[in-house]
Amino acid sequence: MATTNELEDGLKMIEELTANAEQIQEQLLAQILDRNAGTEYLSRFLSGKTDKELFKMKVPVVSYEYIKPYIDRIANGDKSNILLAESVIEFHRSSGTSGGKPKLIPVTAETHNLRALYFTMLASVMKRQFGNVDQQGKRLEFLFAKQEIETPSGLKARSVSTSFYMDQGFRNILSKHYTSPIEAIFCSDPNQSMYCQLLAGLLQRDEVVLVASNFATVVLRAIKFLEDYWKELCSDIRSGQLSGWITDSGCRNAVSPILEPNPRLADSIQNICGCKSWDGIIKKLWPKAKFIGSVTTGVMSQYVDTLKFYSGGLPLVSAFYGGSEAFYGINLEILTEPSHVSYTFLPNMAYFEFLPVNKDKDTLPMSQEDVEPVDFINVKLDQYYELLVTTSAGLYRYKVGDVLRVTGFHNTTPQFQFVERQNVILSIDSDKTSEADLLKAVTEAKTPLDPLGVILVGHTSYADTSSIPGHYVLFWELKAKEGNDRLEVDPRIMEECCYRMEESLNYIYRSYRKQNAIAALELRVVKQGSFVALMDYYVSRGAPVSQYKTPSCLNSKEDVEFLNSEVMGKFFSPKPPM
Ligand code: AMP
């Protein structure tokens, strides 16, 4: 156990914040309004006044599209107090992969201060469990910076993770305690970057104390990459020569000095990677690793089984909840199973409000009264809410687009389970299948594959309305645990999966399906590696690797065509659900 001041300070801060949630939230809102009531945006609603009641009554609940014209003016160089009085120092560019286009979110010096506070608290929670990992060895974190763009005003727009990797404090820690060289993290070619990060991680394999990435997709991308490149990586380690296709000079300069001929190391990696089954490969390759750190909640929950297969029993730690707009919460019980993870909100990060959401599809919608946003401390246990934030950087009653469920309280502060993205929905008729409904149905649908030793590596979907009646299409990538590339599953089992999927969808879907207003659900099995290829496809169009989230539902014709070109087999539900 670490007993440093830093650890105690971080934990103390969490206790103080969570014990005084109401007061801190009130102070924060008052401060934001004091500073910004005179801005063009807020004065439209508040005429310069700063009281909370007026704020709640007059300032509208908005989504990005509403404030986009204001943000565009800032990005185009308008220096007047449009959304906020403080100077904007950069923009965060959201990933745009969890439904929607990338957004620009204003960032101020205060945003960076809050980020530093957030990471101090997060680090203290990790230290409480694992001790000071930096004294125990090195972190193998797969990190990918995304090239920034410059707005006409000269302000840079970069992903929230890239902004973090640019921070000098982080760079100092990185060079001492991480296996990945900064040059590889900033390499513009994701493949060269991944190769060098894996190589550096393998060269220092006996020192690695954790394996991590922001989101689970990236750890799995690294494992897939290793499957494709382990022989070449071993050959580089054996000869001490870096492969010729690594042409990025930063990568070459950073990796070459640590690459010396090491046949013994190459042999041991070769023995591990040459096994037929990759069960537990992470623990075998990095025997001192204590845990795998990456978000495994929300849409990432679909990767839990695959990660567990590779992990060799290492705990999966999903500690962080935040985004381009702000940081929201920390998982205080970091060893909790992914399906039970809750994030304790931090009341100093933003002013939070919660819009009640009716998740019970079989009951009537809520009355207008019920859909008024509620304050932080007035949320009710087990109720679902959409998250709204008011930040010190110019967002007011802004819909983040995430749906959360209250699972408990830490001191006076609510804890939330991440449920789903609000806007991801499959629909043919009046049926509405949310991201969480879909994930639940997929989990049930894949059960016939479990006894066969087959894992579902990735899935996505779309509503095909090209024929009448329309139907749901699921894309599935499957993998045999024994690492057999040519996987053939009995078509009757795949049809059983389709049927189970339909059985698990909600009442409205099932009744439309029975009336043949929705045609039989279709499952398209895609080739191995298709979901990594889909990620690459998004990355080639601008999505940052570090923040990539597999879309639960495809919204563009191009994306559907992309996966259609990978399809190996199509299966349909043989009969309507009961
Ligand atoms: P971005 O702004 O591109 O970084 O994306 C932020 C979004 O990622 C959030 O609004 C969530 O939808 C998702 N996200 C972040 N952290 C988590 C988490 N711990 N669990 C589930 N989803 C998350």
PDB file of N, CA, C and O in Angstrom, residues 50-119:
ATOM      1  N   THR A  50     -28.049  36.540 -12.113  1.00  0.00           N
ATOM      2  CA  THR A  50     -27.237  35.356 -11.821  1.00  0.00           C
ATOM      3  C   THR A  50     -27.939  34.354 -10.908  1.00  0.00           C
ATOM      4  O   THR A  50     -27.309  33.429 -10.423  1.00  0.00           O
ATOM      5  N   ASP A  51     -29.258  34.545 -10.661  1.00  0.00           N
ATOM      6  CA  ASP A  51     -29.816  33.611  -9.676  1.00  0.00           C
ATOM      7  C   ASP A  51     -30.209  32.266 -10.287  1.00  0.00           C
ATOM      8  O   ASP A  51     -30.602  32.153 -11.444  1.00  0.00           O
ATOM      9  N   LYS A  52     -30.070  31.257  -9.446  1.00  0.00           N
ATOM     10  CA  LYS A  52     -30.228  29.867  -9.880  1.00  0.00           C
ATOM     11  C   LYS A  52     -31.642  29.591 -10.417  1.00  0.00           C
ATOM     12  O   LYS A  52     -31.825  28.904 -11.419  1.00  0.00           O
ATOM     13  N   GLU A  53     -32.671  30.145  -9.724  1.00  0.00           N
ATOM     14  CA  GLU A  53     -34.048  29.854 -10.129  1.00  0.00           C
ATOM     15  C   GLU A  53     -34.288  30.327 -11.556  1.00  0.00           C
ATOM     16  O   GLU A  53     -34.902  29.637 -12.365  1.00  0.00           O
ATOM     17  N   LEU A  54     -33.766  31.526 -11.842  1.00  0.00           N
ATOM     18  CA  LEU A  54     -33.926  32.077 -13.192  1.00  0.00           C
ATOM     19  C   LEU A  54     -33.182  31.200 -14.212  1.00  0.00           C
ATOM     20  O   LEU A  54     -33.684  30.921 -15.305  1.00  0.00           O
ATOM     21  N   PHE A  55     -32.010  30.785 -13.816  1.00  0.00           N
ATOM     22  CA  PHE A  55     -31.199  29.909 -14.675  1.00  0.00           C
ATOM     23  C   PHE A  55     -32.015  28.669 -15.049  1.00  0.00           C
ATOM     24  O   PHE A  55     -32.123  28.276 -16.200  1.00  0.00           O
ATOM     25  N   LYS A  56     -32.648  28.080 -14.035  1.00  0.00           N
ATOM     26  CA  LYS A  56     -33.394  26.841 -14.262  1.00  0.00           C
ATOM     27  C   LYS A  56     -34.651  27.099 -15.089  1.00  0.00           C
ATOM     28  O   LYS A  56     -35.092  26.251 -15.853  1.00  0.00           O
ATOM     29  N   MET A  57     -35.231  28.280 -14.888  1.00  0.00           N
ATOM     30  CA  MET A  57     -36.471  28.583 -15.569  1.00  0.00           C
ATOM     31  C   MET A  57     -36.230  28.993 -17.021  1.00  0.00           C
ATOM     32  O   MET A  57     -36.953  28.622 -17.919  1.00  0.00           O
ATOM     33  N   LYS A  58     -35.170  29.749 -17.251  1.00  0.00           N
ATOM     34  CA  LYS A  58     -35.023  30.403 -18.559  1.00  0.00           C
ATOM     35  C   LYS A  58     -34.001  29.760 -19.499  1.00  0.00           C
ATOM     36  O   LYS A  58     -34.152  29.836 -20.714  1.00  0.00           O
ATOM     37  N   VAL A  59     -32.939  29.237 -18.928  1.00  0.00           N
ATOM     38  CA  VAL A  59     -31.883  28.723 -19.831  1.00  0.00           C
ATOM     39  C   VAL A  59     -32.317  27.358 -20.369  1.00  0.00           C
ATOM     40  O   VAL A  59     -32.659  26.459 -19.598  1.00  0.00           O
ATOM     41  N   PRO A  60     -32.367  27.209 -21.689  1.00  0.00           N
ATOM     42  CA  PRO A  60     -32.896  25.952 -22.235  1.00  0.00           C
ATOM     43  C   PRO A  60     -31.924  24.787 -22.103  1.00  0.00           C
ATOM     44  O   PRO A  60     -30.712  24.985 -22.046  1.00  0.00           O
ATOM     45  N   VAL A  61     -32.508  23.594 -22.052  1.00  0.00           N
ATOM     46  CA  VAL A  61     -31.717  22.356 -22.124  1.00  0.00           C
ATOM     47  C   VAL A  61     -31.414  22.150 -23.608  1.00  0.00           C
ATOM     48  O   VAL A  61     -32.318  22.162 -24.433  1.00  0.00           O
ATOM     49  N   VAL A  62     -30.129  22.023 -23.927  1.00  0.00           N
ATOM     50  CA  VAL A  62     -29.777  22.023 -25.356  1.00  0.00           C
ATOM     51  C   VAL A  62     -28.850  20.865 -25.724  1.00  0.00           C
ATOM     52  O   VAL A  62     -28.184  20.290 -24.875  1.00  0.00           O
ATOM     53  N   SER A  63     -28.843  20.571 -27.010  1.00  0.00           N
ATOM     54  CA  SER A  63     -27.816  19.643 -27.484  1.00  0.00           C
ATOM     55  C   SER A  63     -26.827  20.424 -28.352  1.00  0.00           C
ATOM     56  O   SER A  63     -26.984  21.630 -28.573  1.00  0.00           O
ATOM     57  N   TYR A  64     -25.824  19.720 -28.830  1.00  0.00           N
ATOM     58  CA  TYR A  64     -24.711  20.408 -29.493  1.00  0.00           C
ATOM     59  C   TYR A  64     -25.172  21.294 -30.642  1.00  0.00           C
ATOM     60  O   TYR A  64     -24.680  22.417 -30.805  1.00  0.00           O
ATOM     61  N   GLU A  65     -26.120  20.798 -31.437  1.00  0.00           N
ATOM     62  CA  GLU A  65     -26.539  21.547 -32.630  1.00  0.00           C
ATOM     63  C   GLU A  65     -26.973  22.968 -32.279  1.00  0.00           C
ATOM     64  O   GLU A  65     -26.762  23.905 -33.037  1.00  0.00           O
ATOM     65  N   TYR A  66     -27.584  23.128 -31.102  1.00  0.00           N
ATOM     66  CA  TYR A  66     -28.098  24.435 -30.688  1.00  0.00           C
ATOM     67  C   TYR A  66     -26.964  25.447 -30.444  1.00  0.00           C
ATOM     68  O   TYR A  66     -27.075  26.625 -30.784  1.00  0.00           O
ATOM     69  N   ILE A  67     -25.884  24.956 -29.858  1.00  0.00           N
ATOM     70  CA  ILE A  67     -24.800  25.906 -29.534  1.00  0.00           C
ATOM     71  C   ILE A  67     -23.709  25.944 -30.608  1.00  0.00           C
ATOM     72  O   ILE A  67     -22.805  26.766 -30.546  1.00  0.00           O
ATOM     73  N   LYS A  68     -23.846  25.070 -31.598  1.00  0.00           N
ATOM     74  CA  LYS A  68     -22.811  24.989 -32.644  1.00  0.00           C
ATOM     75  C   LYS A  68     -22.554  26.355 -33.322  1.00  0.00           C
ATOM     76  O   LYS A  68     -21.381  26.737 -33.492  1.00  0.00           O
ATOM     77  N   PRO A  69     -23.588  27.119 -33.668  1.00  0.00           N
ATOM     78  CA  PRO A  69     -23.294  28.410 -34.312  1.00  0.00           C
ATOM     79  C   PRO A  69     -22.429  29.334 -33.433  1.00  0.00           C
ATOM     80  O   PRO A  69     -21.577  30.061 -33.936  1.00  0.00           O
ATOM     81  N   TYR A  70     -22.641  29.277 -32.114  1.00  0.00           N
ATOM     82  CA  TYR A  70     -21.841  30.105 -31.199  1.00  0.00           C
ATOM     83  C   TYR A  70     -20.391  29.599 -31.190  1.00  0.00           C
ATOM     84  O   TYR A  70     -19.443  30.375 -31.222  1.00  0.00           O
ATOM     85  N   ILE A  71     -20.261  28.275 -31.120  1.00  0.00           N
ATOM     86  CA  ILE A  71     -18.911  27.687 -31.071  1.00  0.00           C
ATOM     87  C   ILE A  71     -18.185  27.968 -32.390  1.00  0.00           C
ATOM     88  O   ILE A  71     -16.994  28.317 -32.401  1.00  0.00           O
ATOM     89  N   ASP A  72     -18.914  27.855 -33.494  1.00  0.00           N
ATOM     90  CA  ASP A  72     -18.283  28.126 -34.802  1.00  0.00           C
ATOM     91  C   ASP A  72     -17.752  29.553 -34.865  1.00  0.00           C
ATOM     92  O   ASP A  72     -16.682  29.803 -35.427  1.00  0.00           O
ATOM     93  N   ARG A  73     -18.486  30.474 -34.259  1.00  0.00           N
ATOM     94  CA  ARG A  73     -18.000  31.871 -34.279  1.00  0.00           C
ATOM     95  C   ARG A  73     -16.700  32.002 -33.496  1.00  0.00           C
ATOM     96  O   ARG A  73     -15.774  32.694 -33.921  1.00  0.00           O
ATOM     97  N   ILE A  74     -16.620  31.319 -32.357  1.00  0.00           N
ATOM     98  CA  ILE A  74     -15.366  31.364 -31.573  1.00  0.00           C
ATOM     99  C   ILE A  74     -14.242  30.752 -32.415  1.00  0.00           C
ATOM    100  O   ILE A  74     -13.148  31.311 -32.523  1.00  0.00           O
ATOM    101  N   ALA A  75     -14.559  29.588 -33.043  1.00  0.00           N
ATOM    102  CA  ALA A  75     -13.534  28.905 -33.856  1.00  0.00           C
ATOM    103  C   ALA A  75     -13.107  29.770 -35.037  1.00  0.00           C
ATOM    104  O   ALA A  75     -11.972  29.677 -35.505  1.00  0.00           O
ATOM    105  N   ASN A  76     -14.009  30.634 -35.494  1.00  0.00           N
ATOM    106  CA  ASN A  76     -13.685  31.492 -36.635  1.00  0.00           C
ATOM    107  C   ASN A  76     -13.026  32.804 -36.235  1.00  0.00           C
ATOM    108  O   ASN A  76     -12.785  33.669 -37.074  1.00  0.00           O
ATOM    109  N   GLY A  77     -12.793  32.980 -34.927  1.00  0.00           N
ATOM    110  CA  GLY A  77     -11.984  34.116 -34.503  1.00  0.00           C
ATOM    111  C   GLY A  77     -12.748  35.265 -33.875  1.00  0.00           C
ATOM    112  O   GLY A  77     -12.155  36.296 -33.553  1.00  0.00           O
ATOM    113  N   ASP A  78     -14.063  35.133 -33.684  1.00  0.00           N
ATOM    114  CA  ASP A  78     -14.831  36.189 -33.014  1.00  0.00           C
ATOM    115  C   ASP A  78     -14.399  36.234 -31.545  1.00  0.00           C
ATOM    116  O   ASP A  78     -14.524  35.252 -30.818  1.00  0.00           O
ATOM    117  N   LYS A  79     -13.864  37.378 -31.106  1.00  0.00           N
ATOM    118  CA  LYS A  79     -13.263  37.454 -29.761  1.00  0.00           C
ATOM    119  C   LYS A  79     -14.240  37.989 -28.709  1.00  0.00           C
ATOM    120  O   LYS A  79     -13.879  38.149 -27.549  1.00  0.00           O
ATOM    121  N   SER A  80     -15.484  38.307 -29.108  1.00  0.00           N
ATOM    122  CA  SER A  80     -16.402  38.858 -28.116  1.00  0.00           C
ATOM    123  C   SER A  80     -16.810  37.758 -27.118  1.00  0.00           C
ATOM    124  O   SER A  80     -16.596  36.579 -27.369  1.00  0.00           O
ATOM    125  N   ASN A  81     -17.432  38.199 -26.012  1.00  0.00           N
ATOM    126  CA  ASN A  81     -17.832  37.213 -25.000  1.00  0.00           C
ATOM    127  C   ASN A  81     -19.079  36.481 -25.487  1.00  0.00           C
ATOM    128  O   ASN A  81     -20.193  36.849 -25.150  1.00  0.00           O
ATOM    129  N   ILE A  82     -18.879  35.449 -26.243  1.00  0.00           N
ATOM    130  CA  ILE A  82     -20.030  34.791 -26.875  1.00  0.00           C
ATOM    131  C   ILE A  82     -20.677  33.791 -25.917  1.00  0.00           C
ATOM    132  O   ILE A  82     -21.835  33.916 -25.558  1.00  0.00           O
ATOM    133  N   LEU A  83     -19.875  32.807 -25.513  1.00  0.00           N
ATOM    134  CA  LEU A  83     -20.402  31.786 -24.597  1.00  0.00           C
ATOM    135  C   LEU A  83     -19.798  31.911 -23.205  1.00  0.00           C
ATOM    136  O   LEU A  83     -20.382  31.480 -22.230  1.00  0.00           O
ATOM    137  N   LEU A  84     -18.568  32.437 -23.166  1.00  0.00           N
ATOM    138  CA  LEU A  84     -17.891  32.508 -21.866  1.00  0.00           C
ATOM    139  C   LEU A  84     -16.981  33.728 -21.814  1.00  0.00           C
ATOM    140  O   LEU A  84     -16.521  34.206 -22.858  1.00  0.00           O
ATOM    141  N   ALA A  85     -16.755  34.180 -20.559  1.00  0.00           N
ATOM    142  CA  ALA A  85     -15.956  35.388 -20.393  1.00  0.00           C
ATOM    143  C   ALA A  85     -14.466  35.068 -20.438  1.00  0.00           C
ATOM    144  O   ALA A  85     -13.660  35.868 -20.902  1.00  0.00           O
ATOM    145  N   GLU A  86     -14.111  33.898 -19.964  1.00  0.00           N
ATOM    146  CA  GLU A  86     -12.684  33.506 -19.946  1.00  0.00           C
ATOM    147  C   GLU A  86     -12.175  33.225 -21.348  1.00  0.00           C
ATOM    148  O   GLU A  86     -12.969  32.906 -22.248  1.00  0.00           O
ATOM    149  N   SER A  87     -10.855  33.239 -21.523  1.00  0.00           N
ATOM    150  CA  SER A  87     -10.300  32.955 -22.848  1.00  0.00           C
ATOM    151  C   SER A  87     -10.373  31.457 -23.145  1.00  0.00           C
ATOM    152  O   SER A  87     -10.092  30.632 -22.268  1.00  0.00           O
ATOM    153  N   VAL A  88     -10.705  31.180 -24.393  1.00  0.00           N
ATOM    154  CA  VAL A  88     -10.673  29.782 -24.853  1.00  0.00           C
ATOM    155  C   VAL A  88      -9.237  29.515 -25.304  1.00  0.00           C
ATOM    156  O   VAL A  88      -8.685  30.272 -26.105  1.00  0.00           O
ATOM    157  N   ILE A  89      -8.621  28.442 -24.778  1.00  0.00           N
ATOM    158  CA  ILE A  89      -7.216  28.196 -25.138  1.00  0.00           C
ATOM    159  C   ILE A  89      -7.065  27.107 -26.205  1.00  0.00           C
ATOM    160  O   ILE A  89      -6.048  27.012 -26.879  1.00  0.00           O
ATOM    161  N   GLU A  90      -8.061  26.260 -26.323  1.00  0.00           N
ATOM    162  CA  GLU A  90      -8.073  25.233 -27.371  1.00  0.00           C
ATOM    163  C   GLU A  90      -9.483  24.656 -27.428  1.00  0.00           C
ATOM    164  O   GLU A  90     -10.356  25.059 -26.650  1.00  0.00           O
ATOM    165  N   PHE A  91      -9.695  23.726 -28.333  1.00  0.00           N
ATOM    166  CA  PHE A  91     -10.963  22.987 -28.347  1.00  0.00           C
ATOM    167  C   PHE A  91     -10.670  21.515 -28.130  1.00  0.00           C
ATOM    168  O   PHE A  91      -9.652  21.002 -28.607  1.00  0.00           O
ATOM    169  N   HIS A  92     -11.582  20.828 -27.452  1.00  0.00           N
ATOM    170  CA  HIS A  92     -11.543  19.367 -27.475  1.00  0.00           C
ATOM    171  C   HIS A  92     -12.389  18.929 -28.659  1.00  0.00           C
ATOM    172  O   HIS A  92     -13.489  19.457 -28.867  1.00  0.00           O
ATOM    173  N   ARG A  93     -11.869  17.977 -29.392  1.00  0.00           N
ATOM    174  CA  ARG A  93     -12.613  17.467 -30.533  1.00  0.00           C
ATOM    175  C   ARG A  93     -13.106  16.078 -30.135  1.00  0.00           C
ATOM    176  O   ARG A  93     -12.300  15.173 -29.912  1.00  0.00           O
ATOM    177  N   SER A  94     -14.431  15.923 -30.024  1.00  0.00           N
ATOM    178  CA  SER A  94     -14.947  14.620 -29.570  1.00  0.00           C
ATOM    179  C   SER A  94     -14.759  13.595 -30.670  1.00  0.00           C
ATOM    180  O   SER A  94     -14.588  13.944 -31.830  1.00  0.00           O
ATOM    181  N   SER A  95     -14.813  12.299 -30.291  1.00  0.00           N
ATOM    182  CA  SER A  95     -14.473  11.245 -31.246  1.00  0.00           C
ATOM    183  C   SER A  95     -15.491  11.105 -32.365  1.00  0.00           C
ATOM    184  O   SER A  95     -15.154  10.733 -33.473  1.00  0.00           O
ATOM    185  N   GLY A  96     -16.766  11.371 -32.063  1.00  0.00           N
ATOM    186  CA  GLY A  96     -17.795  11.236 -33.095  1.00  0.00           C
ATOM    187  C   GLY A  96     -18.063   9.794 -33.493  1.00  0.00           C
ATOM    188  O   GLY A  96     -18.729   9.543 -34.487  1.00  0.00           O
ATOM    189  N   THR A  97     -17.545   8.833 -32.709  1.00  0.00           N
ATOM    190  CA  THR A  97     -17.770   7.442 -33.113  1.00  0.00           C
ATOM    191  C   THR A  97     -18.922   6.787 -32.377  1.00  0.00           C
ATOM    192  O   THR A  97     -19.357   5.723 -32.766  1.00  0.00           O
ATOM    193  N   SER A  98     -19.405   7.396 -31.304  1.00  0.00           N
ATOM    194  CA  SER A  98     -20.500   6.732 -30.588  1.00  0.00           C
ATOM    195  C   SER A  98     -21.845   7.303 -31.046  1.00  0.00           C
ATOM    196  O   SER A  98     -22.776   7.397 -30.286  1.00  0.00           O
ATOM    197  N   GLY A  99     -21.949   7.684 -32.279  1.00  0.00           N
ATOM    198  CA  GLY A  99     -23.196   8.215 -32.834  1.00  0.00           C
ATOM    199  C   GLY A  99     -23.045   9.694 -33.027  1.00  0.00           C
ATOM    200  O   GLY A  99     -23.034  10.459 -32.078  1.00  0.00           O
ATOM    201  N   GLY A 100     -22.930  10.154 -34.236  1.00  0.00           N
ATOM    202  CA  GLY A 100     -22.847  11.581 -34.461  1.00  0.00           C
ATOM    203  C   GLY A 100     -21.518  12.014 -35.029  1.00  0.00           C
ATOM    204  O   GLY A 100     -20.592  11.222 -35.173  1.00  0.00           O
ATOM    205  N   LYS A 101     -21.445  13.315 -35.348  1.00  0.00           N
ATOM    206  CA  LYS A 101     -20.223  13.877 -35.941  1.00  0.00           C
ATOM    207  C   LYS A 101     -19.323  14.407 -34.833  1.00  0.00           C
ATOM    208  O   LYS A 101     -19.800  14.701 -33.744  1.00  0.00           O
ATOM    209  N   PRO A 102     -18.021  14.577 -35.119  1.00  0.00           N
ATOM    210  CA  PRO A 102     -17.151  15.168 -34.089  1.00  0.00           C
ATOM    211  C   PRO A 102     -17.642  16.566 -33.700  1.00  0.00           C
ATOM    212  O   PRO A 102     -18.180  17.287 -34.534  1.00  0.00           O
ATOM    213  N   LYS A 103     -17.468  16.899 -32.426  1.00  0.00           N
ATOM    214  CA  LYS A 103     -17.899  18.216 -31.939  1.00  0.00           C
ATOM    215  C   LYS A 103     -16.686  18.981 -31.453  1.00  0.00           C
ATOM    216  O   LYS A 103     -15.703  18.375 -31.041  1.00  0.00           O
ATOM    217  N   LEU A 104     -16.784  20.301 -31.436  1.00  0.00           N
ATOM    218  CA  LEU A 104     -15.726  21.128 -30.854  1.00  0.00           C
ATOM    219  C   LEU A 104     -16.226  21.651 -29.512  1.00  0.00           C
ATOM    220  O   LEU A 104     -17.287  22.270 -29.437  1.00  0.00           O
ATOM    221  N   ILE A 105     -15.467  21.390 -28.467  1.00  0.00           N
ATOM    222  CA  ILE A 105     -15.862  21.828 -27.125  1.00  0.00           C
ATOM    223  C   ILE A 105     -14.809  22.817 -26.628  1.00  0.00           C
ATOM    224  O   ILE A 105     -13.616  22.479 -26.572  1.00  0.00           O
ATOM    225  N   PRO A 106     -15.233  24.051 -26.235  1.00  0.00           N
ATOM    226  CA  PRO A 106     -14.249  25.032 -25.768  1.00  0.00           C
ATOM    227  C   PRO A 106     -13.518  24.564 -24.500  1.00  0.00           C
ATOM    228  O   PRO A 106     -14.112  23.912 -23.644  1.00  0.00           O
ATOM    229  N   VAL A 107     -12.248  24.917 -24.427  1.00  0.00           N
ATOM    230  CA  VAL A 107     -11.405  24.548 -23.272  1.00  0.00           C
ATOM    231  C   VAL A 107     -10.759  25.820 -22.735  1.00  0.00           C
ATOM    232  O   VAL A 107     -10.277  26.648 -23.510  1.00  0.00           O
ATOM    233  N   THR A 108     -10.742  25.957 -21.398  1.00  0.00           N
ATOM    234  CA  THR A 108     -10.079  27.113 -20.783  1.00  0.00           C
ATOM    235  C   THR A 108      -8.959  26.601 -19.868  1.00  0.00           C
ATOM    236  O   THR A 108      -8.831  25.389 -19.657  1.00  0.00           O
ATOM    237  N   ALA A 109      -8.224  27.538 -19.293  1.00  0.00           N
ATOM    238  CA  ALA A 109      -7.162  27.135 -18.361  1.00  0.00           C
ATOM    239  C   ALA A 109      -7.766  26.355 -17.196  1.00  0.00           C
ATOM    240  O   ALA A 109      -7.183  25.389 -16.691  1.00  0.00           O
ATOM    241  N   GLU A 110      -8.975  26.762 -16.806  1.00  0.00           N
ATOM    242  CA  GLU A 110      -9.674  26.091 -15.706  1.00  0.00           C
ATOM    243  C   GLU A 110      -9.954  24.615 -16.044  1.00  0.00           C
ATOM    244  O   GLU A 110      -9.876  23.737 -15.172  1.00  0.00           O
ATOM    245  N   THR A 111     -10.275  24.331 -17.330  1.00  0.00           N
ATOM    246  CA  THR A 111     -10.523  22.931 -17.741  1.00  0.00           C
ATOM    247  C   THR A 111      -9.286  22.094 -17.431  1.00  0.00           C
ATOM    248  O   THR A 111      -9.384  20.969 -16.947  1.00  0.00           O
ATOM    249  N   HIS A 112      -8.116  22.635 -17.730  1.00  0.00           N
ATOM    250  CA  HIS A 112      -6.876  21.890 -17.478  1.00  0.00           C
ATOM    251  C   HIS A 112      -6.644  21.693 -15.982  1.00  0.00           C
ATOM    252  O   HIS A 112      -6.180  20.646 -15.555  1.00  0.00           O
ATOM    253  N   ASN A 113      -6.996  22.714 -15.174  1.00  0.00           N
ATOM    254  CA  ASN A 113      -6.840  22.559 -13.715  1.00  0.00           C
ATOM    255  C   ASN A 113      -7.741  21.447 -13.199  1.00  0.00           C
ATOM    256  O   ASN A 113      -7.331  20.631 -12.363  1.00  0.00           O
ATOM    257  N   LEU A 114      -8.965  21.426 -13.721  1.00  0.00           N
ATOM    258  CA  LEU A 114      -9.902  20.387 -13.277  1.00  0.00           C
ATOM    259  C   LEU A 114      -9.413  19.009 -13.692  1.00  0.00           C
ATOM    260  O   LEU A 114      -9.533  18.040 -12.953  1.00  0.00           O
ATOM    261  N   ARG A 115      -8.848  18.940 -14.901  1.00  0.00           N
ATOM    262  CA  ARG A 115      -8.317  17.662 -15.386  1.00  0.00           C
ATOM    263  C   ARG A 115      -7.204  17.161 -14.454  1.00  0.00           C
ATOM    264  O   ARG A 115      -7.171  15.991 -14.079  1.00  0.00           O
ATOM    265  N   ALA A 116      -6.329  18.088 -14.049  1.00  0.00           N
ATOM    266  CA  ALA A 116      -5.229  17.697 -13.159  1.00  0.00           C
ATOM    267  C   ALA A 116      -5.784  17.176 -11.827  1.00  0.00           C
ATOM    268  O   ALA A 116      -5.325  16.159 -11.305  1.00  0.00           O
ATOM    269  N   LEU A 117      -6.812  17.875 -11.306  1.00  0.00           N
ATOM    270  CA  LEU A 117      -7.425  17.431 -10.046  1.00  0.00           C
ATOM    271  C   LEU A 117      -8.043  16.056 -10.197  1.00  0.00           C
ATOM    272  O   LEU A 117      -7.901  15.176  -9.347  1.00  0.00           O
ATOM    273  N   TYR A 118      -8.749  15.878 -11.332  1.00  0.00           N
ATOM    274  CA  TYR A 118      -9.422  14.599 -11.585  1.00  0.00           C
ATOM    275  C   TYR A 118      -8.401  13.463 -11.575  1.00  0.00           C
ATOM    276  O   TYR A 118      -8.602  12.436 -10.930  1.00  0.00           O
ATOM    277  N   PHE A 119      -7.282  13.666 -12.274  1.00  0.00           N
ATOM    278  CA  PHE A 119      -6.304  12.580 -12.366  1.00  0.00           C
ATOM    279  C   PHE A 119      -5.564  12.340 -11.041  1.00  0.00           C
ATOM    280  O   PHE A 119      -5.156  11.220 -10.763  1.00  0.00           O
TER     281      PHE A 119
END
